mmCIF file of C-alpha atoms in Angstrom:
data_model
loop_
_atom_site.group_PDB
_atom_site.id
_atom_site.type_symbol
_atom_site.label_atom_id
_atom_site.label_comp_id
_atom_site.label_asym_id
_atom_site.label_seq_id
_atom_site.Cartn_x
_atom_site.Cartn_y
_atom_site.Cartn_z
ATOM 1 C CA UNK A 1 23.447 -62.659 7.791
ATOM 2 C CA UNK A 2 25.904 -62.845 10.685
ATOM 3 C CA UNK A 3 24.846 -63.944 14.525
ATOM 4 C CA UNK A 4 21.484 -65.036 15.148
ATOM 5 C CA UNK A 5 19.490 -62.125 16.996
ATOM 6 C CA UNK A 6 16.216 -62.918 19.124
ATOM 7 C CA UNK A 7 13.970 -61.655 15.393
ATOM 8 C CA UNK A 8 15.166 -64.777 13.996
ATOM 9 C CA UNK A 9 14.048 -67.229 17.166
ATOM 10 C CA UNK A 10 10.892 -69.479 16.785
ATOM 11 C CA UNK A 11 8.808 -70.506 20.094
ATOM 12 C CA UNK A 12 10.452 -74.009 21.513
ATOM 13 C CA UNK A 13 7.113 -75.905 19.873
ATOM 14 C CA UNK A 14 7.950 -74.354 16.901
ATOM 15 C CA UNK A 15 11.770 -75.473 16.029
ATOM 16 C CA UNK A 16 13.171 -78.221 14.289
ATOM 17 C CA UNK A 17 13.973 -81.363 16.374
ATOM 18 C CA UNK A 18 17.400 -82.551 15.862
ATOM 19 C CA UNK A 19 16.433 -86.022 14.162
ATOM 20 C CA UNK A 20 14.455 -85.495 10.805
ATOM 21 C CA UNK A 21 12.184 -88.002 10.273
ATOM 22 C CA UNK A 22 12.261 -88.671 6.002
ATOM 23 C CA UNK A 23 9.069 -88.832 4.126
ATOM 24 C CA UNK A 24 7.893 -92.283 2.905
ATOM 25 C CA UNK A 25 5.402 -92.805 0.617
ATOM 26 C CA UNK A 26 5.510 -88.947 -1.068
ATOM 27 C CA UNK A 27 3.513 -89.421 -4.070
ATOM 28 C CA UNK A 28 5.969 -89.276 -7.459
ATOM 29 C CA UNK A 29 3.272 -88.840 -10.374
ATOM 30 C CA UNK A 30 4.681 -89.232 -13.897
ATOM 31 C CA UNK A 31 2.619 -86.876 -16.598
ATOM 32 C CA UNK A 32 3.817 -88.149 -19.501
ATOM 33 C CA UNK A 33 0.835 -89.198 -20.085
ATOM 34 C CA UNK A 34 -0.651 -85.775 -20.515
ATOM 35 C CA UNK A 35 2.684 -84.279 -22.061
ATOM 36 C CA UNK A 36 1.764 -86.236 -24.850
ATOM 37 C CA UNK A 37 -1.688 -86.220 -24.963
ATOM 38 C CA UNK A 38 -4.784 -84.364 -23.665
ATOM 39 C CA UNK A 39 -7.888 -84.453 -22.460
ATOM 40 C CA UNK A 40 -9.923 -84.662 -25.949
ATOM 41 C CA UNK A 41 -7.614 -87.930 -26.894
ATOM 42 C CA UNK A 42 -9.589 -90.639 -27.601
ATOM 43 C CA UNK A 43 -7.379 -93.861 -28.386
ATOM 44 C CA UNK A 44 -8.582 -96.297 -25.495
ATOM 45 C CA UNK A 45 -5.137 -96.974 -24.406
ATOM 46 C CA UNK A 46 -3.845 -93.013 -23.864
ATOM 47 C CA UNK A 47 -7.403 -92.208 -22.175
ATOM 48 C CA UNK A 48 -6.664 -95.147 -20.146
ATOM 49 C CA UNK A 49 -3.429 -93.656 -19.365
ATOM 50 C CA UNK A 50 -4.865 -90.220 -18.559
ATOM 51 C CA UNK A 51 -8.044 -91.112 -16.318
ATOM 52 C CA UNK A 52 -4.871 -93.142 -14.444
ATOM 53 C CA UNK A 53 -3.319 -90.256 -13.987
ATOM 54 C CA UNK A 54 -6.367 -88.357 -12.849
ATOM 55 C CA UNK A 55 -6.738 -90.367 -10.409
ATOM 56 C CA UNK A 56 -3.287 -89.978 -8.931
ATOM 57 C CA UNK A 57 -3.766 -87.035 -9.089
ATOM 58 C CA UNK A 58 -6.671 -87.079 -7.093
ATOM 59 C CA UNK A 59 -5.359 -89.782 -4.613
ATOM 60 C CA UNK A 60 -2.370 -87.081 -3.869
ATOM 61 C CA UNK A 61 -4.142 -83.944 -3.478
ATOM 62 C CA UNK A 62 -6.773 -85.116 -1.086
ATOM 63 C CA UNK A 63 -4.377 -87.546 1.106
ATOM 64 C CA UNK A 64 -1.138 -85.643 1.703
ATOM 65 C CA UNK A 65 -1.941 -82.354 0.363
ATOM 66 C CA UNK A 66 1.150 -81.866 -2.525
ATOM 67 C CA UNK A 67 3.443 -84.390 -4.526
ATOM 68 C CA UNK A 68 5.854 -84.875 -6.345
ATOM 69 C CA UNK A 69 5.981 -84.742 -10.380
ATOM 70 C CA UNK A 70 8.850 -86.233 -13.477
ATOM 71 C CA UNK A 71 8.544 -86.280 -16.946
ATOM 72 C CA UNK A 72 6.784 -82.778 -16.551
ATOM 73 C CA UNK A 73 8.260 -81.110 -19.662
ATOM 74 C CA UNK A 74 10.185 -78.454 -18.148
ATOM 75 C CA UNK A 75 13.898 -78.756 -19.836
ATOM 76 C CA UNK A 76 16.903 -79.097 -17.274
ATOM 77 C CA UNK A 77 18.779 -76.464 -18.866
ATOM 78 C CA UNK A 78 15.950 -73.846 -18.363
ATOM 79 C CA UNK A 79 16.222 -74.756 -14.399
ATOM 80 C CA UNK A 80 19.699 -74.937 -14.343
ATOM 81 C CA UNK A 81 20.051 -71.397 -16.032
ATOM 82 C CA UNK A 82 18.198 -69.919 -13.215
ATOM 83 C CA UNK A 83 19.741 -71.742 -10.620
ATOM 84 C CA UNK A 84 23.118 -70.570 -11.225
ATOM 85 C CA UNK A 85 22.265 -66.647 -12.171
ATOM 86 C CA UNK A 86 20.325 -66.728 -8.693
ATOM 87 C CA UNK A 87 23.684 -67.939 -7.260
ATOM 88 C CA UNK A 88 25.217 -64.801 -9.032
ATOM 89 C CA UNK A 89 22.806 -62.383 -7.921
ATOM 90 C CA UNK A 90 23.201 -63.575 -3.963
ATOM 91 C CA UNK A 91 27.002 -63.582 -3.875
ATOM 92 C CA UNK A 92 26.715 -60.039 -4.822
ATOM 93 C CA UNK A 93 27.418 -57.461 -1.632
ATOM 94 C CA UNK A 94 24.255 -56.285 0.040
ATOM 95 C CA UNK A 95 24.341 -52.606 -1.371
ATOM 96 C CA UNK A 96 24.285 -53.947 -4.616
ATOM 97 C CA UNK A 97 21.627 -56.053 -4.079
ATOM 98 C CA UNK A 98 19.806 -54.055 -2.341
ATOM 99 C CA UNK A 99 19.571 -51.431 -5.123
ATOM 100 C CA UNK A 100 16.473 -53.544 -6.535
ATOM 101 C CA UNK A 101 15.211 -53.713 -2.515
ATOM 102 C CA UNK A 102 11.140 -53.923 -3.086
ATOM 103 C CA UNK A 103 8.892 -51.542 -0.681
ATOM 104 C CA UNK A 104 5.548 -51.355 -0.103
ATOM 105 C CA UNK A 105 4.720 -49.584 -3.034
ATOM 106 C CA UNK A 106 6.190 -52.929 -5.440
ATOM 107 C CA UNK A 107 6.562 -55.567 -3.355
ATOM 108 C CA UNK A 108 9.021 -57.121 -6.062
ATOM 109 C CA UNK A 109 12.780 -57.386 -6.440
ATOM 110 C CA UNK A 110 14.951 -58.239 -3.269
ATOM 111 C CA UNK A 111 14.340 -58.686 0.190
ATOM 112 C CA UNK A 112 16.239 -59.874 3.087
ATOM 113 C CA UNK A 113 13.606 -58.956 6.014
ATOM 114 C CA UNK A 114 10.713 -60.993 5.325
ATOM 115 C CA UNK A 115 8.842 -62.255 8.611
ATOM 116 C CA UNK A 116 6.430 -65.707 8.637
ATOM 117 C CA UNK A 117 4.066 -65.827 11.653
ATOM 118 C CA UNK A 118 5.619 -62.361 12.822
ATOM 119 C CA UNK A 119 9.294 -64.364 13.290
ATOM 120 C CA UNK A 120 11.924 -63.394 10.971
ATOM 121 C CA UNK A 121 12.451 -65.808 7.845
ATOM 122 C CA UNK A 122 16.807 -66.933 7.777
ATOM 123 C CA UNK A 123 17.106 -66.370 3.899
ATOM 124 C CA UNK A 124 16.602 -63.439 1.371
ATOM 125 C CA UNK A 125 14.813 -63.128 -1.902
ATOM 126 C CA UNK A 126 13.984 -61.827 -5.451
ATOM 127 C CA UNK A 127 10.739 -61.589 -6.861
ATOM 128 C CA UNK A 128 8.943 -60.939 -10.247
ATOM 129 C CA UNK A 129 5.931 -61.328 -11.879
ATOM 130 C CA UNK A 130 4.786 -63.760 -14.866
ATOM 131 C CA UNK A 131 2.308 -60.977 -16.251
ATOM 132 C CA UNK A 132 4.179 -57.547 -17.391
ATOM 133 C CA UNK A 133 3.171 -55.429 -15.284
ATOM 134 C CA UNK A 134 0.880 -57.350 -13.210
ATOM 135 C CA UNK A 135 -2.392 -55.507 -11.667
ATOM 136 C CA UNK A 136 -3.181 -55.382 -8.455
ATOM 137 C CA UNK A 137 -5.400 -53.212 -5.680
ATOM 138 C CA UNK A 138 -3.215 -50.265 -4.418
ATOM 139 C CA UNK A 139 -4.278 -51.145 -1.304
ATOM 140 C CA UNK A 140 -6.238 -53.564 1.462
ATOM 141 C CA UNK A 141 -8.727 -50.950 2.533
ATOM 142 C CA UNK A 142 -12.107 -52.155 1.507
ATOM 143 C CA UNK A 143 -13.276 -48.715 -0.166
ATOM 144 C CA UNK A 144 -10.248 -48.347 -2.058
ATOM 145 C CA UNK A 145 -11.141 -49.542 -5.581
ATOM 146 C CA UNK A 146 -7.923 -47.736 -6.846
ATOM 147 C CA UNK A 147 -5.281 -50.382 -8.936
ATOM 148 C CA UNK A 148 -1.635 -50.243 -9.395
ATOM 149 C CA UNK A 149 1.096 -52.005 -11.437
ATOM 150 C CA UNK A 150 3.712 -53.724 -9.948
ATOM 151 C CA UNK A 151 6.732 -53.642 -12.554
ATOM 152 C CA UNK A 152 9.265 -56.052 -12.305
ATOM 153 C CA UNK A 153 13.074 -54.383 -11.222
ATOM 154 C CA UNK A 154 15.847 -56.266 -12.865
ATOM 155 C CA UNK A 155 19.282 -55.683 -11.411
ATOM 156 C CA UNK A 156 22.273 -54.638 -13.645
ATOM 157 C CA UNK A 157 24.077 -57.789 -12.803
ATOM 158 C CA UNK A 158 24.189 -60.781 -13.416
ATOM 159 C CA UNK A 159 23.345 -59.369 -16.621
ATOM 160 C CA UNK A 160 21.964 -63.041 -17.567
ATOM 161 C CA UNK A 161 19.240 -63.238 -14.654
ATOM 162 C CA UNK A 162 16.484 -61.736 -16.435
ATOM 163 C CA UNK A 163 16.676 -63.706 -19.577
ATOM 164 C CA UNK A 164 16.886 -66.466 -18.185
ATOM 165 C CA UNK A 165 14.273 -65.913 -15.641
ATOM 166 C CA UNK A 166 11.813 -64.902 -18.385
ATOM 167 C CA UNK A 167 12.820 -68.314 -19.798
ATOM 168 C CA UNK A 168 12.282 -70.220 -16.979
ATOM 169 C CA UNK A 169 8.684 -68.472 -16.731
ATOM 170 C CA UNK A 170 7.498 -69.773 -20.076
ATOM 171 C CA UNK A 171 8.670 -73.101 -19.644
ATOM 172 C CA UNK A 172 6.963 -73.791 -15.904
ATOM 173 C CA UNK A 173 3.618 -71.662 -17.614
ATOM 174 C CA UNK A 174 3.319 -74.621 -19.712
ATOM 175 C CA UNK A 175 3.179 -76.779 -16.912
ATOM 176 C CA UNK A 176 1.099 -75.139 -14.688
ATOM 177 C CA UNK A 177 -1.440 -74.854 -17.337
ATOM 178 C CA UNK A 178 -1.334 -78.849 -17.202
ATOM 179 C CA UNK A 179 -1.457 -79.609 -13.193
ATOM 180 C CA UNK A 180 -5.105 -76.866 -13.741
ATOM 181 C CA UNK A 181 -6.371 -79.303 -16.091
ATOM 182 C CA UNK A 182 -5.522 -82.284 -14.196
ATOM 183 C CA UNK A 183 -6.657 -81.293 -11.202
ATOM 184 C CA UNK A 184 -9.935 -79.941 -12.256
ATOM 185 C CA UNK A 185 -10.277 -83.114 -13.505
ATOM 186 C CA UNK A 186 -9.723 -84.811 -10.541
ATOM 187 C CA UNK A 187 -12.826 -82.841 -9.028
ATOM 188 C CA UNK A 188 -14.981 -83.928 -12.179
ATOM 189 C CA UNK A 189 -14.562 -80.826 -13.666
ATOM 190 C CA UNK A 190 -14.194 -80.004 -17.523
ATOM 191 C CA UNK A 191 -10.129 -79.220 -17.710
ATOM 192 C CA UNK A 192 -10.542 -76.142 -18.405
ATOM 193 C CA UNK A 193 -13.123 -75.241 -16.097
ATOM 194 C CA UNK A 194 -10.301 -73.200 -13.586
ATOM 195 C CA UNK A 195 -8.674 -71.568 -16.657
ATOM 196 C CA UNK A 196 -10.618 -68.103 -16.477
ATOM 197 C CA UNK A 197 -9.595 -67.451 -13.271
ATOM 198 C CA UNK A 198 -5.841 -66.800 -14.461
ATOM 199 C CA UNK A 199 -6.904 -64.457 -17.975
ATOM 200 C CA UNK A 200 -4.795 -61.630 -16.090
ATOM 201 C CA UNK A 201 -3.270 -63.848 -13.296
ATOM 202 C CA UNK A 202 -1.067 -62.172 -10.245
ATOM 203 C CA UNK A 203 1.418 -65.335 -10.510
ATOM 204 C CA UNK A 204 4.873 -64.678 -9.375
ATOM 205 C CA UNK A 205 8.691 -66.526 -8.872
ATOM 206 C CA UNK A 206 10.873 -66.116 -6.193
ATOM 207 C CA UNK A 207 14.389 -66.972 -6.434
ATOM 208 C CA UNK A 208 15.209 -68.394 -2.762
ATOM 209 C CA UNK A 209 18.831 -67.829 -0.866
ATOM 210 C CA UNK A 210 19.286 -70.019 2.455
ATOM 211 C CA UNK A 211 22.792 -69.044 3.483
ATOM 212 C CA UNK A 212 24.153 -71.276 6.175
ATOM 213 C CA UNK A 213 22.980 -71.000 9.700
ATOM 214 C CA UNK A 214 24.778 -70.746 12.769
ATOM 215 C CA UNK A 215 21.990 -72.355 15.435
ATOM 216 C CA UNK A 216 19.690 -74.196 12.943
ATOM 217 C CA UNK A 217 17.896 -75.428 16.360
ATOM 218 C CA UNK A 218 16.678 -72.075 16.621
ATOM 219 C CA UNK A 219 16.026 -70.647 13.433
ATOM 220 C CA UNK A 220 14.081 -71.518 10.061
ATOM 221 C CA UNK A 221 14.725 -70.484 6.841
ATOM 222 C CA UNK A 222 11.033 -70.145 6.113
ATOM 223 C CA UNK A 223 8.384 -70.887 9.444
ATOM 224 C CA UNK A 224 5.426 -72.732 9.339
ATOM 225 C CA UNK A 225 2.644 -71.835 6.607
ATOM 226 C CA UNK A 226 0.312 -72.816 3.856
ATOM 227 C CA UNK A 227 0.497 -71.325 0.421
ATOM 228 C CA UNK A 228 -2.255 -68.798 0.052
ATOM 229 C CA UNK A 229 -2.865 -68.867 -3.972
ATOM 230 C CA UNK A 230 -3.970 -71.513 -6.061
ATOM 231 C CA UNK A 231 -0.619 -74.016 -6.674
ATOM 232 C CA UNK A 232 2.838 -73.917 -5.844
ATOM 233 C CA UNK A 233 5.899 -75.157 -8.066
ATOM 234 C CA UNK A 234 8.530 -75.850 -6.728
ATOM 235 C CA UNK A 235 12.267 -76.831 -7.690
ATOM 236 C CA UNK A 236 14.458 -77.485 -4.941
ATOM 237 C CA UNK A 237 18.019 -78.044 -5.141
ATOM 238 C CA UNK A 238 20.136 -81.401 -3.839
ATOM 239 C CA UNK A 239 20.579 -79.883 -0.348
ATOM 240 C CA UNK A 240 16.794 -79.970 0.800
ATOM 241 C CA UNK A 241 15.536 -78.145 3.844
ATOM 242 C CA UNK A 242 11.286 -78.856 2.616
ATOM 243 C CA UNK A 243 9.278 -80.121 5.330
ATOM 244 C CA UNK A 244 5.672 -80.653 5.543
ATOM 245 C CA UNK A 245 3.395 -81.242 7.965
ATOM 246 C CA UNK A 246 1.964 -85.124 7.621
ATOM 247 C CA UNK A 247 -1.877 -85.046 7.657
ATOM 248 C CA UNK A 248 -1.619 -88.409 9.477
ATOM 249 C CA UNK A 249 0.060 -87.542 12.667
ATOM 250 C CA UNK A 250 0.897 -84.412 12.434
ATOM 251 C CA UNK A 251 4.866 -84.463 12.407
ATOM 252 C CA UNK A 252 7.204 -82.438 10.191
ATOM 253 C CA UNK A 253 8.580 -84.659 7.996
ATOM 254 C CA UNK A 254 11.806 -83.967 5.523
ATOM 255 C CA UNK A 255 11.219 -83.731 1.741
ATOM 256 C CA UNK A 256 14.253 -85.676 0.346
ATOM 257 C CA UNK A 257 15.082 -83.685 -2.982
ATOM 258 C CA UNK A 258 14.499 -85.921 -6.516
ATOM 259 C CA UNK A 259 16.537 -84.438 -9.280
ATOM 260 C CA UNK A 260 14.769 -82.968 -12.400
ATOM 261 C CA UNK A 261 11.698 -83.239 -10.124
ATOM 262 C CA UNK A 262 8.545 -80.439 -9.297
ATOM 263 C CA UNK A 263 7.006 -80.689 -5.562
ATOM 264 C CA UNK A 264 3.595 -80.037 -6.253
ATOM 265 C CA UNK A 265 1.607 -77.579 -3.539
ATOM 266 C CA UNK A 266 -1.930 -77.872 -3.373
ATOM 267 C CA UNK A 267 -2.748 -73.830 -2.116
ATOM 268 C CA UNK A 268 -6.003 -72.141 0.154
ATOM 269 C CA UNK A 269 -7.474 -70.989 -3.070
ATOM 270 C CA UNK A 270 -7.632 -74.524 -4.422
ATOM 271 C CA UNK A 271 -9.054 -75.674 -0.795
ATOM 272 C CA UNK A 272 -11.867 -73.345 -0.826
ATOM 273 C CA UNK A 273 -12.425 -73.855 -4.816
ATOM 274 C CA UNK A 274 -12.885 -77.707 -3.383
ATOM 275 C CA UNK A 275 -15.097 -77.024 -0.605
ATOM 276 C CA UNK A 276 -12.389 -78.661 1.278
ATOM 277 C CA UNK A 277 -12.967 -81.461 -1.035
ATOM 278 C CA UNK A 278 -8.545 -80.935 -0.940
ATOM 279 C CA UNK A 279 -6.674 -79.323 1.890
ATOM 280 C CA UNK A 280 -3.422 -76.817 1.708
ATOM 281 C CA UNK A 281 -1.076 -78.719 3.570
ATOM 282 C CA UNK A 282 1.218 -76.612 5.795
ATOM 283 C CA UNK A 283 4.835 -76.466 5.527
ATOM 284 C CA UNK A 284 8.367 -74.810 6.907
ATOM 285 C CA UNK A 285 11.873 -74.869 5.783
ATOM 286 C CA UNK A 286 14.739 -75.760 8.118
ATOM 287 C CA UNK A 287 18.407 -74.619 7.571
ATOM 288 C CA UNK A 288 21.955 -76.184 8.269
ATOM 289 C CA UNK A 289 25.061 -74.499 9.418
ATOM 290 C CA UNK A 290 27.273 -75.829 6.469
ATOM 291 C CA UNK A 291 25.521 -75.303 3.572
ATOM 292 C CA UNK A 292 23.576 -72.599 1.574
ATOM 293 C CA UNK A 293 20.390 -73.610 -0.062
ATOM 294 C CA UNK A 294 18.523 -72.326 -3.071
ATOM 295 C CA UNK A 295 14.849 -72.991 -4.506
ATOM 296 C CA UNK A 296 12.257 -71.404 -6.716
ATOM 297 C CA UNK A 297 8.678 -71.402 -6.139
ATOM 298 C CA UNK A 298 6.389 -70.753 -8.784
ATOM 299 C CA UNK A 299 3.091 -69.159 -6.712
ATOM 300 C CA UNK A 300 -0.188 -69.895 -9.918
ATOM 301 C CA UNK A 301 -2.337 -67.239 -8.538
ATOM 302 C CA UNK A 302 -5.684 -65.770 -10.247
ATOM 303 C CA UNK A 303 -6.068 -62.190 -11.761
ATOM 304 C CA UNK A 304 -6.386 -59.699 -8.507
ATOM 305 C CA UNK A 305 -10.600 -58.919 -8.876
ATOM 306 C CA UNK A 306 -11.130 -62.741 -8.491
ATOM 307 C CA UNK A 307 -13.983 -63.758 -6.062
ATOM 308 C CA UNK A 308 -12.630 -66.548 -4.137
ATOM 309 C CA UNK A 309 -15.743 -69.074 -3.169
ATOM 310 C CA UNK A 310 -16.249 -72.803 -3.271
ATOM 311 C CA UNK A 311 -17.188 -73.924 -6.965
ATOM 312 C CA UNK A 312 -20.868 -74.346 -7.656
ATOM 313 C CA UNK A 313 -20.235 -77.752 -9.152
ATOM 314 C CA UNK A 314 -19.256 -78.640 -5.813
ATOM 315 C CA UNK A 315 -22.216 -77.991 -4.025
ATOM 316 C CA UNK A 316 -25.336 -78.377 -2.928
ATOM 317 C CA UNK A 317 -28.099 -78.642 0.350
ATOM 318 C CA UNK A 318 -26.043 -81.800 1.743
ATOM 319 C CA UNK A 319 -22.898 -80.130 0.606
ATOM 320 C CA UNK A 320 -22.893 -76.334 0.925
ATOM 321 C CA UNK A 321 -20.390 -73.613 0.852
ATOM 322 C CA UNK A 322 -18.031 -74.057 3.549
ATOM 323 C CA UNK A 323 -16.715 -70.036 3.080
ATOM 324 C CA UNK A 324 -17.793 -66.957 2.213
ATOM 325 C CA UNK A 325 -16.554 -65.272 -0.808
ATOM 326 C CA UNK A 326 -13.045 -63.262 -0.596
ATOM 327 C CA UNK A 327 -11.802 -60.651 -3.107
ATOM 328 C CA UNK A 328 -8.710 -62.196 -4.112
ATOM 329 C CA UNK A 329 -6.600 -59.111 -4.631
ATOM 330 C CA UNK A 330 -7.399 -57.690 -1.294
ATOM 331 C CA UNK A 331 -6.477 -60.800 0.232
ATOM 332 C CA UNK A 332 -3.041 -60.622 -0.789
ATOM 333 C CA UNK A 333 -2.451 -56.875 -0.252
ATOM 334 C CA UNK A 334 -3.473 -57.350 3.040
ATOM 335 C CA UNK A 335 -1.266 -60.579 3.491
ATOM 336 C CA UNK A 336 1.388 -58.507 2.192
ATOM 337 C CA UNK A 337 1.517 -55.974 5.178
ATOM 338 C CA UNK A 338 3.576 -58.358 7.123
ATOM 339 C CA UNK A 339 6.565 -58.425 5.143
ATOM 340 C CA UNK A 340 7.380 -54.529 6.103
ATOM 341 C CA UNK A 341 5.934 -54.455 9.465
ATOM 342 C CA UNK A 342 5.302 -57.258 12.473
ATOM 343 C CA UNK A 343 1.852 -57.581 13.360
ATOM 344 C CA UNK A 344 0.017 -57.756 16.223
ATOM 345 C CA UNK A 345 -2.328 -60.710 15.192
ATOM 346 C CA UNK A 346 -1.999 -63.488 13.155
ATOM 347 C CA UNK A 347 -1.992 -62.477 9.120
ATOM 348 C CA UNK A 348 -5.047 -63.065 7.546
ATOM 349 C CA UNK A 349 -6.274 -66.796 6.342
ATOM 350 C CA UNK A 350 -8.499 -68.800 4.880
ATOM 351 C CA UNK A 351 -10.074 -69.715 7.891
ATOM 352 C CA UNK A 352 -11.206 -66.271 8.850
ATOM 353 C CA UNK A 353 -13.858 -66.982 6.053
ATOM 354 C CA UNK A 354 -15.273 -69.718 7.223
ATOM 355 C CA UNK A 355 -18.782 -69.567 6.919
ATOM 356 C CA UNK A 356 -20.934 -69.413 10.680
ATOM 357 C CA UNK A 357 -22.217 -72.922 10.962
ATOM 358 C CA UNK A 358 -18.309 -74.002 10.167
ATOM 359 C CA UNK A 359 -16.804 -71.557 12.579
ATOM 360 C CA UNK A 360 -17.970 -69.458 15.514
ATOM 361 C CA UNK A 361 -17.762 -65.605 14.264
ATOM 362 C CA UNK A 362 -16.345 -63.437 16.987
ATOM 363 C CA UNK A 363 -13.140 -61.166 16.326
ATOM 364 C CA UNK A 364 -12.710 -62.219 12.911
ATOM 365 C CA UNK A 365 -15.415 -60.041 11.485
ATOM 366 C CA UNK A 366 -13.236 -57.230 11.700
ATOM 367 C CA UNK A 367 -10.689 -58.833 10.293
ATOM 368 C CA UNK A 368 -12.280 -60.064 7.098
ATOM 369 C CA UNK A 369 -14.326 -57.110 5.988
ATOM 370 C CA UNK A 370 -11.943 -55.422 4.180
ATOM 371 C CA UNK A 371 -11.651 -58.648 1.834
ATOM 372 C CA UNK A 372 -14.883 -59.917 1.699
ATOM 373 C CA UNK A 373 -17.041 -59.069 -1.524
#
């Protein structure tokens, strides 16, 4: 990516300090239990297990936001395979990556411009979609009830990437089909009470390249946000760059990579499903000047005409809806404006929805009303 020019430069409050401060205490939840069992089992020992679990579960989501999980079921190899066809695809030149460059039109396949908070991100990207094609508004205006496909655009080479992307897809499907469950239970939910939400679900992968940075004081590799779908899956390779904002005391601290390991993301959609009964925790990734970096998050996100609103089971007169009801679809079409063009506000968030006796409505109204059912 060459020198660092002023698009890439956060705020002083906003860059990484030179000492990292390393997470203690990151929850590491082991789901064997449920990779061998489910809800309906009823031996007293393995439901023992499982309501354990739940509860970790639960513990982890409310106090820090996202963890950590092992024994998930997701084999090595599949990760690996990725992992190392990514690494193929990036050391290409840029014209040849560049012939699968998404637009506005299909905001998939390769990108090396994206922005975060209207600063320039220090890495590049490839994108697809789980569902083929995946369905989404054709655009953010509110009386547009047009829909589009986004296909996915596979480059010629590595010749190997797709396959074992696709792989990779079916394997991490399984277990985000699991973490729904669990965490629904954790809310004293049935498990599958989130699971029509995601019949035609917008989930996608990106395939993350952090080349090495020459003033990592200045620059991040992704800046500071929270995940605006449901969960977030990510595998992180053994150079690390994660850092999340502690709920306690508000300091960025450094995710220390486990191997074989999935950090767990608890996303807006899941907050406002909650009632704020779990928070989105936000996050940033810092770069180094000697090494490149590579990770793949897994963004669970619900079919595009979903109605974003706090669960009924969740409320009631001393509890009530904290938001307002957002069109899912719209929400991320307009989020997705920011990748090709620098704002002049902040993107849209969960916040904006906030219902009146939660947050003073002033300029957000305008904002919001092209999302808002």
């Amino acid at each position: 990516m060459g020198a660092v020019d002023p698009t890439f430069i956060q705020e002083l409050e906003h860059r990484p300090k030179p000492a990292v401060i390393e997470a203690h205490g990151i929850p590491q939840i082991d789901l064997s239990p449920f990779t061998t069992t489910s809800p309906a089992t009823t031996t007293t020992a393995a439901a023992a297990a499982l309501r354990d679990l739940v509860d970790q579960i639960r513990g982890a989501c409310a106090n820090w936001g996202f963890f950590q999980v092992i024994n998930h079921g997701v084999p090595i190899e599949s990760r690996e395979k990725v992992q190392a066809a990514a690494k193929r695809f990036f050391d290409l030149p840029a014209e040849e990556k560049r012939k699968v460059r998404r637009d506005e039109a299909n905001p998939l396949g390769y990108y090396d411009t994206e922005h975060t908070k209207n600063v320039r991100d220090w890495k590049e990207v490839f994108d697809f979609t789980v569902e083929v094609p995946t369905v989404m508004p054709a655009s953010y205006e509110s009386d547009d009830d047009e829909v589009t496909e986004y296909p996915n655009q596979w480059p010629s080479y590595p010749p190997e990437l797709r396959e074992a992307c696709e792989e990779y897809v079916k394997d991490v499907q399984k277990l985000s089909n699991k973490l729904l469950e669990l965490i629904s239970l954790s809310l004293n939910l049935p498990a599958n009470r989130l699971q029509p939400f995601f019949k035609d679900q917008t989930t996608f992968v990106r395939l993350n390249h952090y080349p090495p940075c020459l003033a990592p004081d200045l620059a991040l590799g992704v800046g500071r946000h929270k995940d605006a779908g449901a969960l977030t899956i990510l595998a992180q390779d053994d150079v690390g760059g994660l850092e999340v904002k502690r709920k306690t005391d508000g300091e960025w601290i450094f995710v220390k990579p486990t191997p074989n390991a999935f950090i767990i993301n608890v996303g807006d959609i899941i907050q406002v499903w909650s009632n704020d009964t779990y928070e989105s925790v936000e996050h940033r990734v810092r770069v180094n000047s000697r090494k490149e970096r590579f990770s793949i998050p897994f963004f669970v996100n619900p079919a595009h005409y979903t109605v974003v609103e706090p669960l009924v089971e969740l409320t009631n007169e001393q509890n009530p809806a904290r938001y307002k009801g957002y069109n899912w679809g719209k929400f991320f079409t307009t989020r997705k404006r920011s990748n090709f063009k620098k704002l002049d506000v902040e993107n849209i968030q969960i916040y904006h929805f906030k219902k009146p006796d939660e947050r003073k409505l002033d300029d957000v109204v305008a904002r919001v009303e092209n999302v808002v059912i």
